[in-house]
Amino acid sequence: MQNQLFIHNTLSRKKELFEPINPPFAGMYVCGPTVYGDPHLGHARPAITFDLVFRYLLHLEYKVRYVRNITDVGHLVADLDEGEDKIAVKARVEQVEPMEIAQYYADRYFIFMDALNVKRPSIEPRASGHMIEQIVMVGKILDAGYAYEVNGSVYFDVEKYSKSYDYGKLSGRVLEDLISNTRSLEGQDEKRNAADFALWKKAQPEHIMRWPSPWGDGFPGWHLECSAMSTKYLGEYFDIHGGGMDLLFPHHESEIAQCQAAIGHESVKYWMHNNMITINGQKMGKSLGNFITLDEFFTGKHASLQQAYSPMTIRFFILQAHYRSTVDFSNEALQAAEKGLKKLVAGYETLMKLSPSPMASNPSPPAPLPGGEGSVPGGEGRIAAIQRDCYNAMNDDFNSPMVIASLFEGVRIINTVADKKDTLTAPELELLKNIFDTFLFDILGLKNEKANDQGELLDGLMQLVLSIRQKSRETKDWGTSDQIRDALQKLQIVVKDGKDGTAWDVG
RNA sequence: GGUUUCGUGGCCGAGUGGCUAGGCAGCGGUCUGCAAAACCGUCCACAGCGGUUCGACUCCGCUCGAAACCUCCA
């Protein structure tokens, strides 16, 4: 299987062939959460997007090191006093240690990401644990002459940097516009230029989170941790840097500048950005107050939710859109996703019960291949065509919606065979199972939730109940038969009479 | 105002210079004791106006509309 993976690089705004710097190794850094609130649907998007990338790279047998940070220090609160640290603010309100808050929400984040079947990254470094690296990096930027110190704070000199390099290359911004359009914030007079950003901020006396540095007690600037930690764990030049589109500017733009200034060259080969989740066409975000937490989704306890949605429904909902598109939240869309996923999983369960036919399956013309490359002489089988479509979709910038569409094609065939209107040979059946195992479970990372909450006890009971019902059906005792069916219905168990006996399903 | 992106059928969402997305919902049928499920068929489309082209939903321009970023945010 020849795999030519193309990745949309935000830097070039084009799809580029993925060629790792040091194969078979691949390094990926993704901006993780700021742990000062419960994870919401917006957090799920990048986690799932880059989980898909992680899983696919692993499938392609790259040796991947995936680093996703935990931000537990450093971000400013815009509408409060300058220099306040988000986590410190909340800590004072609740009268607990800042690190206690950070620990609590980091744990919550892990719990919900686990529920979404997001693989744990290789390393999850915390900003607070990398003060030395950050301070060293500030020192390097100062030494290189691209930063200046004022009153115990250190700022990046964007204007000077722009004389040699292109600040704005990632986001497409022009420095003059930045200078003329940046709002004036309190305390900005310390900066030489409005476009400059803090590398190190002096801590005010009341500031709880503070660390000693050559410039006095303070805390690191907004963009520093990612540069310091990606360099530490992935090296001065690595393959993929990911994050949400809202981080493009100024965060990632500034990361580029910091690395260029500190190291002498850029550090990222491919920049990837996932798009936002919207609610009523607006971004779902903490600051807008229109976010729904994952906990609320899983329990259904939110005014906007008509029902609870399972973790896999959320995952499937997100994967049904391409990662660079916005996804609009609605109950209708989630319910459609829930049904679609159920159909897919049910198809897989049916597949496991199918027996092969010794005969060749119905001949169907192979799908035409673009350019004719890779076509199989004598006609490619329709199952192989599904597999090929899945790979092509993944290789085309991780097009998960296309993968899902191909899997549905597989489901159609499975159901037709189960209906005895078609047959599959043993090799075809094997290949189909392999496709589902690989793409549905390994790569898309979906799992059969039903299998988890239904133990052997329930299974045995259902066998018993259905065999009794079957007997009454054989004697045409429809009253008893329907009574059982109706009673089960009330318990959310759906009875499905088929040609080969009766199946059942929860929900 | 600037930067970036987008506008696809009842809903969600792919894709392409000439040919099917897919899911959910609807309609008709097959199957079934009935129902459900499943399968088959079917309806509904590419914001508007120009241009390029033999041909554009797809390329170009304009208009209208939307979003993100420019301030912490995934």
GROMACS .gro file of N, CA and C in nm, chain A residues 165-218:
model
  162
  165TYR      N    1   1.315   3.962   0.952
  165TYR     CA    2   1.227   3.849   0.929
  165TYR      C    3   1.083   3.898   0.909
  166ASP      N    4   0.999   3.807   0.875
  166ASP     CA    5   0.862   3.841   0.840
  166ASP      C    6   0.767   3.805   0.954
  167TYR      N    7   0.744   3.902   1.042
  167TYR     CA    8   0.646   3.880   1.149
  167TYR      C    9   0.508   3.901   1.088
  168GLY      N   10   0.432   3.793   1.076
  168GLY     CA   11   0.302   3.803   1.009
  168GLY      C   12   0.291   3.704   0.894
  169LYS      N   13   0.396   3.626   0.872
  169LYS     CA   14   0.397   3.535   0.758
  169LYS      C   15   0.294   3.423   0.773
  170LEU      N   16   0.268   3.385   0.897
  170LEU     CA   17   0.174   3.275   0.918
  170LEU      C   18   0.028   3.323   0.908
  171SER      N   19   0.002   3.437   0.967
  171SER     CA   20  -0.135   3.487   0.972
  171SER      C   21  -0.167   3.584   0.860
  172GLY      N   22  -0.068   3.621   0.782
  172GLY     CA   23  -0.092   3.712   0.671
  172GLY      C   24  -0.108   3.856   0.712
  173ARG      N   25  -0.054   3.888   0.829
  173ARG     CA   26  -0.068   4.025   0.875
  173ARG      C   27   0.049   4.112   0.832
  174VAL      N   28   0.024   4.240   0.827
  174VAL     CA   29   0.127   4.337   0.792
  174VAL      C   30   0.157   4.419   0.916
  175LEU      N   31   0.285   4.435   0.943
  175LEU     CA   32   0.325   4.499   1.069
  175LEU      C   33   0.267   4.639   1.086
  176GLU      N   34   0.265   4.716   0.979
  176GLU     CA   35   0.213   4.853   0.991
  176GLU      C   36   0.068   4.851   1.041
  177ASP      N   37  -0.009   4.757   0.986
  177ASP     CA   38  -0.149   4.747   1.028
  177ASP      C   39  -0.158   4.709   1.175
  178LEU      N   40  -0.068   4.620   1.214
  178LEU     CA   41  -0.070   4.574   1.353
  178LEU      C   42  -0.044   4.691   1.446
  179ILE      N   43   0.051   4.772   1.410
  179ILE     CA   44   0.087   4.885   1.496
  179ILE      C   45  -0.027   4.986   1.501
  180SER      N   46  -0.087   5.013   1.386
  180SER     CA   47  -0.190   5.116   1.384
  180SER      C   48  -0.323   5.064   1.438
  181ASN      N   49  -0.340   4.931   1.438
  181ASN     CA   50  -0.470   4.878   1.476
  181ASN      C   51  -0.476   4.816   1.615
  182THR      N   52  -0.360   4.803   1.677
  182THR     CA   53  -0.363   4.741   1.808
  182THR      C   54  -0.426   4.835   1.910
  183ARG      N   55  -0.514   4.782   1.987
  183ARG     CA   56  -0.578   4.865   2.088
  183ARG      C   57  -0.477   4.900   2.195
  184SER      N   58  -0.498   5.013   2.255
  184SER     CA   59  -0.407   5.052   2.362
  184SER      C   60  -0.459   4.998   2.494
  185LEU      N   61  -0.376   4.920   2.557
  185LEU     CA   62  -0.413   4.863   2.685
  185LEU      C   63  -0.333   4.932   2.795
  186GLU      N   64  -0.384   4.923   2.911
  186GLU     CA   65  -0.316   4.984   3.026
  186GLU      C   66  -0.177   4.923   3.043
  187GLY      N   67  -0.083   5.004   3.073
  187GLY     CA   68   0.051   4.954   3.098
  187GLY      C   69   0.132   4.931   2.974
  188GLN      N   70   0.071   4.967   2.860
  188GLN     CA   71   0.142   4.940   2.736
  188GLN      C   72   0.256   5.039   2.712
  189ASP      N   73   0.257   5.140   2.792
  189ASP     CA   74   0.362   5.239   2.772
  189ASP      C   75   0.501   5.183   2.799
  190GLU      N   76   0.504   5.069   2.869
  190GLU     CA   77   0.633   5.003   2.890
  190GLU      C   78   0.693   4.953   2.759
  191LYS      N   79   0.605   4.919   2.670
  191LYS     CA   80   0.651   4.864   2.543
  191LYS      C   81   0.697   4.975   2.450
  192ARG      N   82   0.797   4.943   2.371
  192ARG     CA   83   0.842   5.041   2.273
  192ARG      C   84   0.742   5.052   2.160
  193ASN      N   85   0.673   4.942   2.140
  193ASN     CA   86   0.582   4.938   2.026
  193ASN      C   87   0.459   4.855   2.063
  194ALA      N   88   0.347   4.898   2.016
  194ALA     CA   89   0.223   4.829   2.052
  194ALA      C   90   0.222   4.683   2.009
  195ALA      N   91   0.295   4.653   1.904
  195ALA     CA   92   0.294   4.515   1.853
  195ALA      C   93   0.386   4.424   1.933
  196ASP      N   94   0.469   4.480   2.018
  196ASP     CA   95   0.559   4.397   2.098
  196ASP      C   96   0.479   4.311   2.195
  197PHE      N   97   0.535   4.197   2.229
  197PHE     CA   98   0.463   4.110   2.323
  197PHE      C   99   0.558   4.069   2.436
  198ALA      N  100   0.498   4.033   2.547
  198ALA     CA  101   0.578   4.004   2.666
  198ALA      C  102   0.641   3.865   2.660
  199LEU      N  103   0.768   3.858   2.696
  199LEU     CA  104   0.834   3.729   2.712
  199LEU      C  105   0.837   3.693   2.860
  200TRP      N  106   0.851   3.796   2.943
  200TRP     CA  107   0.854   3.776   3.087
  200TRP      C  108   0.787   3.896   3.152
  201LYS      N  109   0.695   3.868   3.244
  201LYS     CA  110   0.623   3.978   3.308
  201LYS      C  111   0.657   3.985   3.456
  202LYS      N  112   0.684   4.105   3.501
  202LYS     CA  113   0.709   4.127   3.643
  202LYS      C  114   0.580   4.099   3.722
  203ALA      N  115   0.596   4.028   3.833
  203ALA     CA  116   0.478   3.998   3.914
  203ALA      C  117   0.451   4.111   4.012
  204GLN      N  118   0.329   4.154   4.017
  204GLN     CA  119   0.289   4.253   4.116
  204GLN      C  120   0.289   4.185   4.253
  205PRO      N  121   0.297   4.264   4.358
  205PRO     CA  122   0.309   4.203   4.492
  205PRO      C  123   0.197   4.105   4.523
  206GLU      N  124   0.076   4.134   4.476
  206GLU     CA  125  -0.037   4.047   4.510
  206GLU      C  126  -0.044   3.923   4.422
  207HIS      N  127   0.045   3.916   4.329
  207HIS     CA  128   0.040   3.806   4.234
  207HIS      C  129   0.090   3.677   4.299
  208ILE      N  130   0.008   3.576   4.294
  208ILE     CA  131   0.044   3.453   4.365
  208ILE      C  132   0.144   3.367   4.287
  209MET      N  133   0.117   3.349   4.161
  209MET     CA  134   0.205   3.262   4.083
  209MET      C  135   0.324   3.341   4.034
  210ARG      N  136   0.440   3.313   4.090
  210ARG     CA  137   0.559   3.390   4.056
  210ARG      C  138   0.683   3.304   4.067
  211TRP      N  139   0.777   3.338   3.987
  211TRP     CA  140   0.903   3.263   3.986
  211TRP      C  141   1.019   3.360   3.978
  212PRO      N  142   1.129   3.326   4.043
  212PRO     CA  143   1.246   3.414   4.034
  212PRO      C  144   1.311   3.405   3.896
  213SER      N  145   1.368   3.516   3.854
  213SER     CA  146   1.435   3.518   3.723
  213SER      C  147   1.546   3.623   3.730
  214PRO      N  148   1.630   3.628   3.631
  214PRO     CA  149   1.735   3.731   3.628
  214PRO      C  150   1.676   3.872   3.627
  215TRP      N  151   1.548   3.884   3.594
  215TRP     CA  152   1.486   4.017   3.585
  215TRP      C  153   1.394   4.044   3.705
  216GLY      N  154   1.402   3.958   3.805
  216GLY     CA  155   1.318   3.971   3.922
  216GLY      C  156   1.205   3.869   3.920
  217ASP      N  157   1.124   3.871   4.025
  217ASP     CA  158   1.013   3.775   4.034
  217ASP      C  159   0.908   3.807   3.928
  218GLY      N  160   0.862   3.703   3.866
  218GLY     CA  161   0.762   3.726   3.761
  218GLY      C  162   0.708   3.595   3.707
   0.00000   0.00000   0.00000
